[in-house]
Amino acid sequence: VRRYDEELRRLDSKRAAFVRKFSGEHSKNTTISGDKTKTNDEGSGFDLSHFFLVKESLAFTYEQMQLPGEAKLQYEELNAFLPEEAWRQLVQQQQQQQQQQQQQ
C-alpha cells in the first residue's frame, strides 16, 4: 500500500496541473496524444491511463485485504477526479486526434 501512496502523491501534482489546463486556464498549451496528455509549458505530462491503473490497483488491493470501505473510497476518488462530462470531452478529443493521425 505504501508503494501506491507514494506513486499517487507523485501523480497528484501532475494531475492537478492537468485539471487546471483541462479546465481551460492554459488550454492553448495543452495537446492530447494517444492516452497521454502533455503540457507544453511545463515539459511534463499526465498519463491518464497510468493514474487510472494505480488507483484501480490500490482499490483492488484493498478488496483483497477485505477492506471494502477503503476500496470504495478509491473508486469514488477516481470517479470524482473528473465529472462524467469532462471524461466524455477528453475521450472525444482523443478520438479526434486519432482520426486526424489516421487521415495523414
mmCIF file of N, CA and C in Angstrom:
data_model
loop_
_atom_site.group_PDB
_atom_site.id
_atom_site.type_symbol
_atom_site.label_atom_id
_atom_site.label_comp_id
_atom_site.label_asym_id
_atom_site.label_seq_id
_atom_site.Cartn_x
_atom_site.Cartn_y
_atom_site.Cartn_z
ATOM 1 N N VAL A 1 0.834 -1.195 0.000
ATOM 2 C CA VAL A 1 0.000 0.000 0.000
ATOM 3 C C VAL A 1 0.874 1.251 0.000
ATOM 4 N N ARG A 2 2.017 1.198 0.671
ATOM 5 C CA ARG A 2 2.913 2.352 0.712
ATOM 6 C C ARG A 2 3.383 2.737 -0.695
ATOM 7 N N ARG A 3 3.667 1.723 -1.503
ATOM 8 C CA ARG A 3 4.117 1.983 -2.870
ATOM 9 C C ARG A 3 3.062 2.756 -3.660
ATOM 10 N N TYR A 4 1.801 2.349 -3.498
ATOM 11 C CA TYR A 4 0.716 3.041 -4.187
ATOM 12 C C TYR A 4 0.583 4.476 -3.692
ATOM 13 N N ASP A 5 0.692 4.660 -2.383
ATOM 14 C CA ASP A 5 0.581 6.007 -1.819
ATOM 15 C C ASP A 5 1.663 6.931 -2.372
ATOM 16 N N GLU A 6 2.888 6.434 -2.456
ATOM 17 C CA GLU A 6 3.986 7.246 -2.987
ATOM 18 C C GLU A 6 3.749 7.599 -4.447
ATOM 19 N N GLU A 7 3.311 6.623 -5.222
ATOM 20 C CA GLU A 7 3.055 6.866 -6.645
ATOM 21 C C GLU A 7 1.889 7.833 -6.825
ATOM 22 N N LEU A 8 0.856 7.695 -6.016
ATOM 23 C CA LEU A 8 -0.290 8.604 -6.123
ATOM 24 C C LEU A 8 0.079 10.029 -5.738
ATOM 25 N N ARG A 9 0.945 10.189 -4.759
ATOM 26 C CA ARG A 9 1.409 11.544 -4.410
ATOM 27 C C ARG A 9 2.164 12.168 -5.575
ATOM 28 N N ARG A 10 3.005 11.373 -6.226
ATOM 29 C CA ARG A 10 3.764 11.875 -7.373
ATOM 30 C C ARG A 10 2.815 12.255 -8.509
ATOM 31 N N LEU A 11 1.829 11.399 -8.752
ATOM 32 C CA LEU A 11 0.875 11.668 -9.822
ATOM 33 C C LEU A 11 -0.071 12.815 -9.490
ATOM 34 N N ASP A 12 -0.294 13.047 -8.208
ATOM 35 C CA ASP A 12 -1.237 14.083 -7.808
ATOM 36 C C ASP A 12 -0.806 15.462 -8.282
ATOM 37 N N SER A 13 0.483 15.747 -8.224
ATOM 38 C CA SER A 13 0.938 17.057 -8.705
ATOM 39 C C SER A 13 0.730 17.185 -10.210
ATOM 40 N N LYS A 14 0.996 16.117 -10.945
ATOM 41 C CA LYS A 14 0.753 16.155 -12.391
ATOM 42 C C LYS A 14 -0.738 16.234 -12.686
ATOM 43 N N ARG A 15 -1.535 15.531 -11.891
ATOM 44 C CA ARG A 15 -2.985 15.545 -12.081
ATOM 45 C C ARG A 15 -3.540 16.944 -11.854
ATOM 46 N N ALA A 16 -3.055 17.624 -10.826
ATOM 47 C CA ALA A 16 -3.536 18.976 -10.539
ATOM 48 C C ALA A 16 -3.231 19.921 -11.695
ATOM 49 N N ALA A 17 -2.038 19.809 -12.240
ATOM 50 C CA ALA A 17 -1.675 20.641 -13.392
ATOM 51 C C ALA A 17 -2.558 20.307 -14.585
ATOM 52 N N PHE A 18 -2.837 19.019 -14.770
ATOM 53 C CA PHE A 18 -3.691 18.583 -15.870
ATOM 54 C C PHE A 18 -5.101 19.158 -15.738
ATOM 55 N N VAL A 19 -5.656 19.098 -14.535
ATOM 56 C CA VAL A 19 -7.013 19.593 -14.318
ATOM 57 C C VAL A 19 -7.078 21.094 -14.582
ATOM 58 N N ARG A 20 -6.059 21.830 -14.127
ATOM 59 C CA ARG A 20 -6.042 23.278 -14.391
ATOM 60 C C ARG A 20 -6.013 23.539 -15.895
ATOM 61 N N LYS A 21 -5.202 22.824 -16.596
ATOM 62 C CA LYS A 21 -5.098 23.030 -18.038
ATOM 63 C C LYS A 21 -6.349 22.558 -18.759
ATOM 64 N N PHE A 22 -6.890 21.405 -18.328
ATOM 65 C CA PHE A 22 -8.081 20.866 -18.981
ATOM 66 C C PHE A 22 -9.283 21.762 -18.765
ATOM 67 N N SER A 23 -9.336 22.429 -17.634
ATOM 68 C CA SER A 23 -10.475 23.298 -17.348
ATOM 69 C C SER A 23 -10.397 24.607 -18.119
ATOM 70 N N GLY A 24 -9.322 24.808 -18.880
ATOM 71 C CA GLY A 24 -9.272 25.950 -19.771
ATOM 72 C C GLY A 24 -8.313 27.046 -19.384
ATOM 73 N N GLU A 25 -7.633 26.935 -18.268
ATOM 74 C CA GLU A 25 -6.732 28.006 -17.874
ATOM 75 C C GLU A 25 -5.593 28.180 -18.878
ATOM 76 N N HIS A 26 -5.052 27.070 -19.363
ATOM 77 C CA HIS A 26 -3.965 27.126 -20.335
ATOM 78 C C HIS A 26 -4.247 26.194 -21.502
ATOM 79 N N SER A 27 -5.488 26.158 -21.980
ATOM 80 C CA SER A 27 -5.878 25.168 -22.974
ATOM 81 C C SER A 27 -5.079 25.282 -24.269
ATOM 82 N N LYS A 28 -4.587 26.454 -24.595
ATOM 83 C CA LYS A 28 -3.828 26.588 -25.835
ATOM 84 C C LYS A 28 -2.461 25.913 -25.748
ATOM 85 N N ASN A 29 -1.966 25.631 -24.548
ATOM 86 C CA ASN A 29 -0.677 24.986 -24.381
ATOM 87 C C ASN A 29 -0.789 23.494 -24.138
ATOM 88 N N THR A 30 -1.983 22.921 -24.283
ATOM 89 C CA THR A 30 -2.185 21.512 -23.992
ATOM 90 C C THR A 30 -2.511 20.756 -25.272
ATOM 91 N N THR A 31 -1.852 19.628 -25.479
ATOM 92 C CA THR A 31 -2.170 18.756 -26.594
ATOM 93 C C THR A 31 -2.397 17.359 -26.064
ATOM 94 N N ILE A 32 -3.273 16.630 -26.723
ATOM 95 C CA ILE A 32 -3.558 15.262 -26.308
ATOM 96 C C ILE A 32 -3.054 14.337 -27.392
ATOM 97 N N SER A 33 -2.282 13.356 -26.985
ATOM 98 C CA SER A 33 -1.719 12.401 -27.921
ATOM 99 C C SER A 33 -1.893 11.008 -27.357
ATOM 100 N N GLY A 34 -2.695 10.183 -28.025
ATOM 101 C CA GLY A 34 -2.923 8.834 -27.537
ATOM 102 C C GLY A 34 -3.618 8.875 -26.201
ATOM 103 N N ASP A 35 -3.053 8.204 -25.195
ATOM 104 C CA ASP A 35 -3.666 8.236 -23.879
ATOM 105 C C ASP A 35 -2.850 9.074 -22.914
ATOM 106 N N LYS A 36 -1.964 9.912 -23.440
ATOM 107 C CA LYS A 36 -1.179 10.797 -22.582
ATOM 108 C C LYS A 36 -1.545 12.233 -22.885
ATOM 109 N N THR A 37 -1.638 13.027 -21.868
ATOM 110 C CA THR A 37 -1.857 14.449 -22.036
ATOM 111 C C THR A 37 -0.540 15.131 -21.720
ATOM 112 N N LYS A 38 -0.036 15.883 -22.672
ATOM 113 C CA LYS A 38 1.253 16.538 -22.488
ATOM 114 C C LYS A 38 1.059 18.037 -22.395
ATOM 115 N N THR A 39 1.767 18.646 -21.472
ATOM 116 C CA THR A 39 1.684 20.087 -21.315
ATOM 117 C C THR A 39 2.954 20.704 -21.873
ATOM 118 N N ASN A 40 2.782 21.645 -22.774
ATOM 119 C CA ASN A 40 3.935 22.227 -23.458
ATOM 120 C C ASN A 40 4.742 23.152 -22.574
ATOM 121 N N ASP A 41 4.080 23.875 -21.664
ATOM 122 C CA ASP A 41 4.812 24.873 -20.899
ATOM 123 C C ASP A 41 5.589 24.273 -19.735
ATOM 124 N N GLU A 42 5.236 23.107 -19.245
ATOM 125 C CA GLU A 42 5.952 22.528 -18.129
ATOM 126 C C GLU A 42 6.902 21.429 -18.548
ATOM 127 N N GLY A 43 6.721 20.859 -19.730
ATOM 128 C CA GLY A 43 7.584 19.805 -20.185
ATOM 129 C C GLY A 43 7.279 18.459 -19.546
ATOM 130 N N SER A 44 6.256 18.403 -18.709
ATOM 131 C CA SER A 44 5.879 17.133 -18.105
ATOM 132 C C SER A 44 4.477 16.784 -18.574
ATOM 133 N N GLY A 45 4.116 15.523 -18.441
ATOM 134 C CA GLY A 45 2.799 15.108 -18.892
ATOM 135 C C GLY A 45 2.086 14.301 -17.849
ATOM 136 N N PHE A 46 0.797 14.201 -18.008
ATOM 137 C CA PHE A 46 -0.023 13.394 -17.126
ATOM 138 C C PHE A 46 -0.554 12.239 -17.945
ATOM 139 N N ASP A 47 -0.249 11.039 -17.516
ATOM 140 C CA ASP A 47 -0.701 9.847 -18.206
ATOM 141 C C ASP A 47 -1.965 9.352 -17.517
ATOM 142 N N LEU A 48 -3.087 9.588 -18.144
ATOM 143 C CA LEU A 48 -4.376 9.246 -17.569
ATOM 144 C C LEU A 48 -4.503 7.749 -17.332
ATOM 145 N N SER A 49 -4.009 6.950 -18.257
ATOM 146 C CA SER A 49 -4.129 5.504 -18.092
ATOM 147 C C SER A 49 -3.300 5.013 -16.903
ATOM 148 N N HIS A 50 -2.125 5.599 -16.703
ATOM 149 C CA HIS A 50 -1.292 5.207 -15.569
ATOM 150 C C HIS A 50 -1.980 5.573 -14.254
ATOM 151 N N PHE A 51 -2.533 6.770 -14.188
ATOM 152 C CA PHE A 51 -3.258 7.199 -12.996
ATOM 153 C C PHE A 51 -4.410 6.252 -12.696
ATOM 154 N N PHE A 52 -5.173 5.926 -13.731
ATOM 155 C CA PHE A 52 -6.302 5.015 -13.552
ATOM 156 C C PHE A 52 -5.828 3.660 -13.035
ATOM 157 N N LEU A 53 -4.767 3.128 -13.632
ATOM 158 C CA LEU A 53 -4.266 1.811 -13.215
ATOM 159 C C LEU A 53 -3.773 1.810 -11.770
ATOM 160 N N VAL A 54 -3.114 2.874 -11.357
ATOM 161 C CA VAL A 54 -2.633 2.942 -9.974
ATOM 162 C C VAL A 54 -3.813 2.985 -9.006
ATOM 163 N N LYS A 55 -4.803 3.830 -9.296
ATOM 164 C CA LYS A 55 -5.978 3.908 -8.422
ATOM 165 C C LYS A 55 -6.737 2.576 -8.401
ATOM 166 N N GLU A 56 -6.906 1.975 -9.561
ATOM 167 C CA GLU A 56 -7.607 0.699 -9.648
ATOM 168 C C GLU A 56 -6.848 -0.395 -8.907
ATOM 169 N N SER A 57 -5.541 -0.416 -9.045
ATOM 170 C CA SER A 57 -4.723 -1.418 -8.353
ATOM 171 C C SER A 57 -4.806 -1.256 -6.839
ATOM 172 N N LEU A 58 -4.794 -0.028 -6.392
ATOM 173 C CA LEU A 58 -4.913 0.216 -4.951
ATOM 174 C C LEU A 58 -6.273 -0.234 -4.442
ATOM 175 N N ALA A 59 -7.320 0.080 -5.180
ATOM 176 C CA ALA A 59 -8.663 -0.348 -4.779
ATOM 177 C C ALA A 59 -8.756 -1.873 -4.747
ATOM 178 N N PHE A 60 -8.181 -2.525 -5.760
ATOM 179 C CA PHE A 60 -8.207 -3.983 -5.808
ATOM 180 C C PHE A 60 -7.424 -4.579 -4.633
ATOM 181 N N THR A 61 -6.305 -3.954 -4.294
ATOM 182 C CA THR A 61 -5.516 -4.412 -3.146
ATOM 183 C C THR A 61 -6.338 -4.341 -1.873
ATOM 184 N N TYR A 62 -7.059 -3.242 -1.683
ATOM 185 C CA TYR A 62 -7.920 -3.119 -0.508
ATOM 186 C C TYR A 62 -9.020 -4.193 -0.521
ATOM 187 N N GLU A 63 -9.564 -4.481 -1.696
ATOM 188 C CA GLU A 63 -10.575 -5.534 -1.776
ATOM 189 C C GLU A 63 -9.988 -6.875 -1.338
ATOM 190 N N GLN A 64 -8.768 -7.172 -1.797
ATOM 191 C CA GLN A 64 -8.125 -8.428 -1.435
ATOM 192 C C GLN A 64 -7.811 -8.498 0.054
ATOM 193 N N MET A 65 -7.621 -7.360 0.671
ATOM 194 C CA MET A 65 -7.334 -7.295 2.110
ATOM 195 C C MET A 65 -8.623 -7.253 2.936
ATOM 196 N N GLN A 66 -9.774 -7.478 2.270
ATOM 197 C CA GLN A 66 -11.071 -7.472 2.950
ATOM 198 C C GLN A 66 -11.383 -6.112 3.572
ATOM 199 N N LEU A 67 -11.027 -5.027 2.861
ATOM 200 C CA LEU A 67 -11.320 -3.662 3.302
ATOM 201 C C LEU A 67 -12.200 -2.973 2.259
ATOM 202 N N PRO A 68 -13.472 -3.375 2.174
ATOM 203 C CA PRO A 68 -14.329 -2.829 1.120
ATOM 204 C C PRO A 68 -14.558 -1.322 1.232
ATOM 205 N N GLY A 69 -14.558 -0.783 2.420
ATOM 206 C CA GLY A 69 -14.747 0.659 2.590
ATOM 207 C C GLY A 69 -13.606 1.455 1.975
ATOM 208 N N GLU A 70 -12.379 0.994 2.190
ATOM 209 C CA GLU A 70 -11.212 1.660 1.594
ATOM 210 C C GLU A 70 -11.224 1.520 0.080
ATOM 211 N N ALA A 71 -11.614 0.341 -0.406
ATOM 212 C CA ALA A 71 -11.686 0.125 -1.855
ATOM 213 C C ALA A 71 -12.720 1.064 -2.477
ATOM 214 N N LYS A 72 -13.867 1.172 -1.840
ATOM 215 C CA LYS A 72 -14.922 2.053 -2.354
ATOM 216 C C LYS A 72 -14.449 3.500 -2.388
ATOM 217 N N LEU A 73 -13.704 3.900 -1.380
ATOM 218 C CA LEU A 73 -13.170 5.264 -1.342
ATOM 219 C C LEU A 73 -12.264 5.532 -2.550
ATOM 220 N N GLN A 74 -11.429 4.565 -2.896
ATOM 221 C CA GLN A 74 -10.551 4.737 -4.055
ATOM 222 C C GLN A 74 -11.361 4.880 -5.339
ATOM 223 N N TYR A 75 -12.397 4.059 -5.485
ATOM 224 C CA TYR A 75 -13.251 4.163 -6.670
ATOM 225 C C TYR A 75 -13.991 5.499 -6.709
ATOM 226 N N GLU A 76 -14.439 5.968 -5.567
ATOM 227 C CA GLU A 76 -15.129 7.261 -5.519
ATOM 228 C C GLU A 76 -14.180 8.407 -5.856
ATOM 229 N N GLU A 77 -12.944 8.329 -5.376
ATOM 230 C CA GLU A 77 -11.961 9.362 -5.711
ATOM 231 C C GLU A 77 -11.661 9.354 -7.206
ATOM 232 N N LEU A 78 -11.587 8.182 -7.785
ATOM 233 C CA LEU A 78 -11.355 8.084 -9.222
ATOM 234 C C LEU A 78 -12.518 8.683 -9.995
ATOM 235 N N ASN A 79 -13.716 8.410 -9.548
ATOM 236 C CA ASN A 79 -14.904 8.966 -10.187
ATOM 237 C C ASN A 79 -14.976 10.480 -10.023
ATOM 238 N N ALA A 80 -14.533 10.977 -8.869
ATOM 239 C CA ALA A 80 -14.579 12.419 -8.608
ATOM 240 C C ALA A 80 -13.457 13.173 -9.305
ATOM 241 N N PHE A 81 -12.456 12.468 -9.797
ATOM 242 C CA PHE A 81 -11.319 13.108 -10.456
ATOM 243 C C PHE A 81 -11.788 14.066 -11.544
ATOM 244 N N LEU A 82 -12.648 13.595 -12.381
ATOM 245 C CA LEU A 82 -13.258 14.448 -13.397
ATOM 246 C C LEU A 82 -14.732 14.103 -13.474
ATOM 247 N N PRO A 83 -15.587 15.087 -13.595
ATOM 248 C CA PRO A 83 -17.004 14.784 -13.792
ATOM 249 C C PRO A 83 -17.189 13.984 -15.084
ATOM 250 N N GLU A 84 -18.296 13.292 -15.176
ATOM 251 C CA GLU A 84 -18.543 12.433 -16.343
ATOM 252 C C GLU A 84 -18.450 13.206 -17.648
ATOM 253 N N GLU A 85 -18.943 14.412 -17.681
ATOM 254 C CA GLU A 85 -18.891 15.221 -18.908
ATOM 255 C C GLU A 85 -17.448 15.519 -19.304
ATOM 256 N N ALA A 86 -16.596 15.778 -18.335
ATOM 257 C CA ALA A 86 -15.184 16.042 -18.641
ATOM 258 C C ALA A 86 -14.509 14.801 -19.198
ATOM 259 N N TRP A 87 -14.827 13.615 -18.655
ATOM 260 C CA TRP A 87 -14.288 12.364 -19.203
ATOM 261 C C TRP A 87 -14.732 12.217 -20.655
ATOM 262 N N ARG A 88 -16.016 12.499 -20.902
ATOM 263 C CA ARG A 88 -16.557 12.374 -22.255
ATOM 264 C C ARG A 88 -15.839 13.313 -23.220
ATOM 265 N N GLN A 89 -15.595 14.551 -22.792
ATOM 266 C CA GLN A 89 -14.879 15.508 -23.640
ATOM 267 C C GLN A 89 -13.458 15.053 -23.918
ATOM 268 N N LEU A 90 -12.797 14.514 -22.919
ATOM 269 C CA LEU A 90 -11.434 14.032 -23.097
ATOM 270 C C LEU A 90 -11.390 12.899 -24.103
ATOM 271 N N VAL A 91 -12.325 11.967 -24.001
ATOM 272 C CA VAL A 91 -12.375 10.845 -24.938
ATOM 273 C C VAL A 91 -12.635 11.358 -26.347
ATOM 274 N N GLN A 92 -13.525 12.317 -26.497
ATOM 275 C CA GLN A 92 -13.813 12.884 -27.811
ATOM 276 C C GLN A 92 -12.578 13.545 -28.409
ATOM 277 N N GLN A 93 -11.840 14.283 -27.589
ATOM 278 C CA GLN A 93 -10.614 14.924 -28.073
ATOM 279 C C GLN A 93 -9.593 13.889 -28.515
ATOM 280 N N GLN A 94 -9.466 12.815 -27.747
ATOM 281 C CA GLN A 94 -8.527 11.765 -28.101
ATOM 282 C C GLN A 94 -8.942 11.086 -29.399
ATOM 283 N N GLN A 95 -10.229 10.838 -29.583
ATOM 284 C CA GLN A 95 -10.724 10.216 -30.803
ATOM 285 C C GLN A 95 -10.492 11.114 -32.006
ATOM 286 N N GLN A 96 -10.729 12.401 -31.855
ATOM 287 C CA GLN A 96 -10.483 13.335 -32.951
ATOM 288 C C GLN A 96 -9.011 13.356 -33.330
ATOM 289 N N GLN A 97 -8.153 13.341 -32.328
ATOM 290 C CA GLN A 97 -6.706 13.337 -32.574
ATOM 291 C C GLN A 97 -6.308 12.075 -33.330
ATOM 292 N N GLN A 98 -6.852 10.936 -32.958
ATOM 293 C CA GLN A 98 -6.527 9.679 -33.620
ATOM 294 C C GLN A 98 -7.037 9.679 -35.051
ATOM 295 N N GLN A 99 -8.207 10.229 -35.288
ATOM 296 C CA GLN A 99 -8.757 10.308 -36.625
ATOM 297 C C GLN A 99 -7.878 11.184 -37.512
ATOM 298 N N GLN A 100 -7.413 12.293 -36.973
ATOM 299 C CA GLN A 100 -6.525 13.177 -37.728
ATOM 300 C C GLN A 100 -5.226 12.473 -38.083
ATOM 301 N N GLN A 101 -4.695 11.705 -37.153
ATOM 302 C CA GLN A 101 -3.463 10.977 -37.417
ATOM 303 C C GLN A 101 -3.671 9.901 -38.471
ATOM 304 N N GLN A 102 -4.818 9.236 -38.489
ATOM 305 C CA GLN A 102 -5.102 8.216 -39.454
ATOM 306 C C GLN A 102 -5.276 8.804 -40.852
ATOM 307 N N GLN A 103 -5.788 10.015 -40.934
ATOM 308 C CA GLN A 103 -6.006 10.666 -42.223
ATOM 309 C C GLN A 103 -4.709 11.132 -42.850
ATOM 310 N N GLN A 104 -3.680 11.297 -42.040
ATOM 311 C CA GLN A 104 -2.391 11.787 -42.560
ATOM 312 C C GLN A 104 -1.587 10.700 -43.152
#
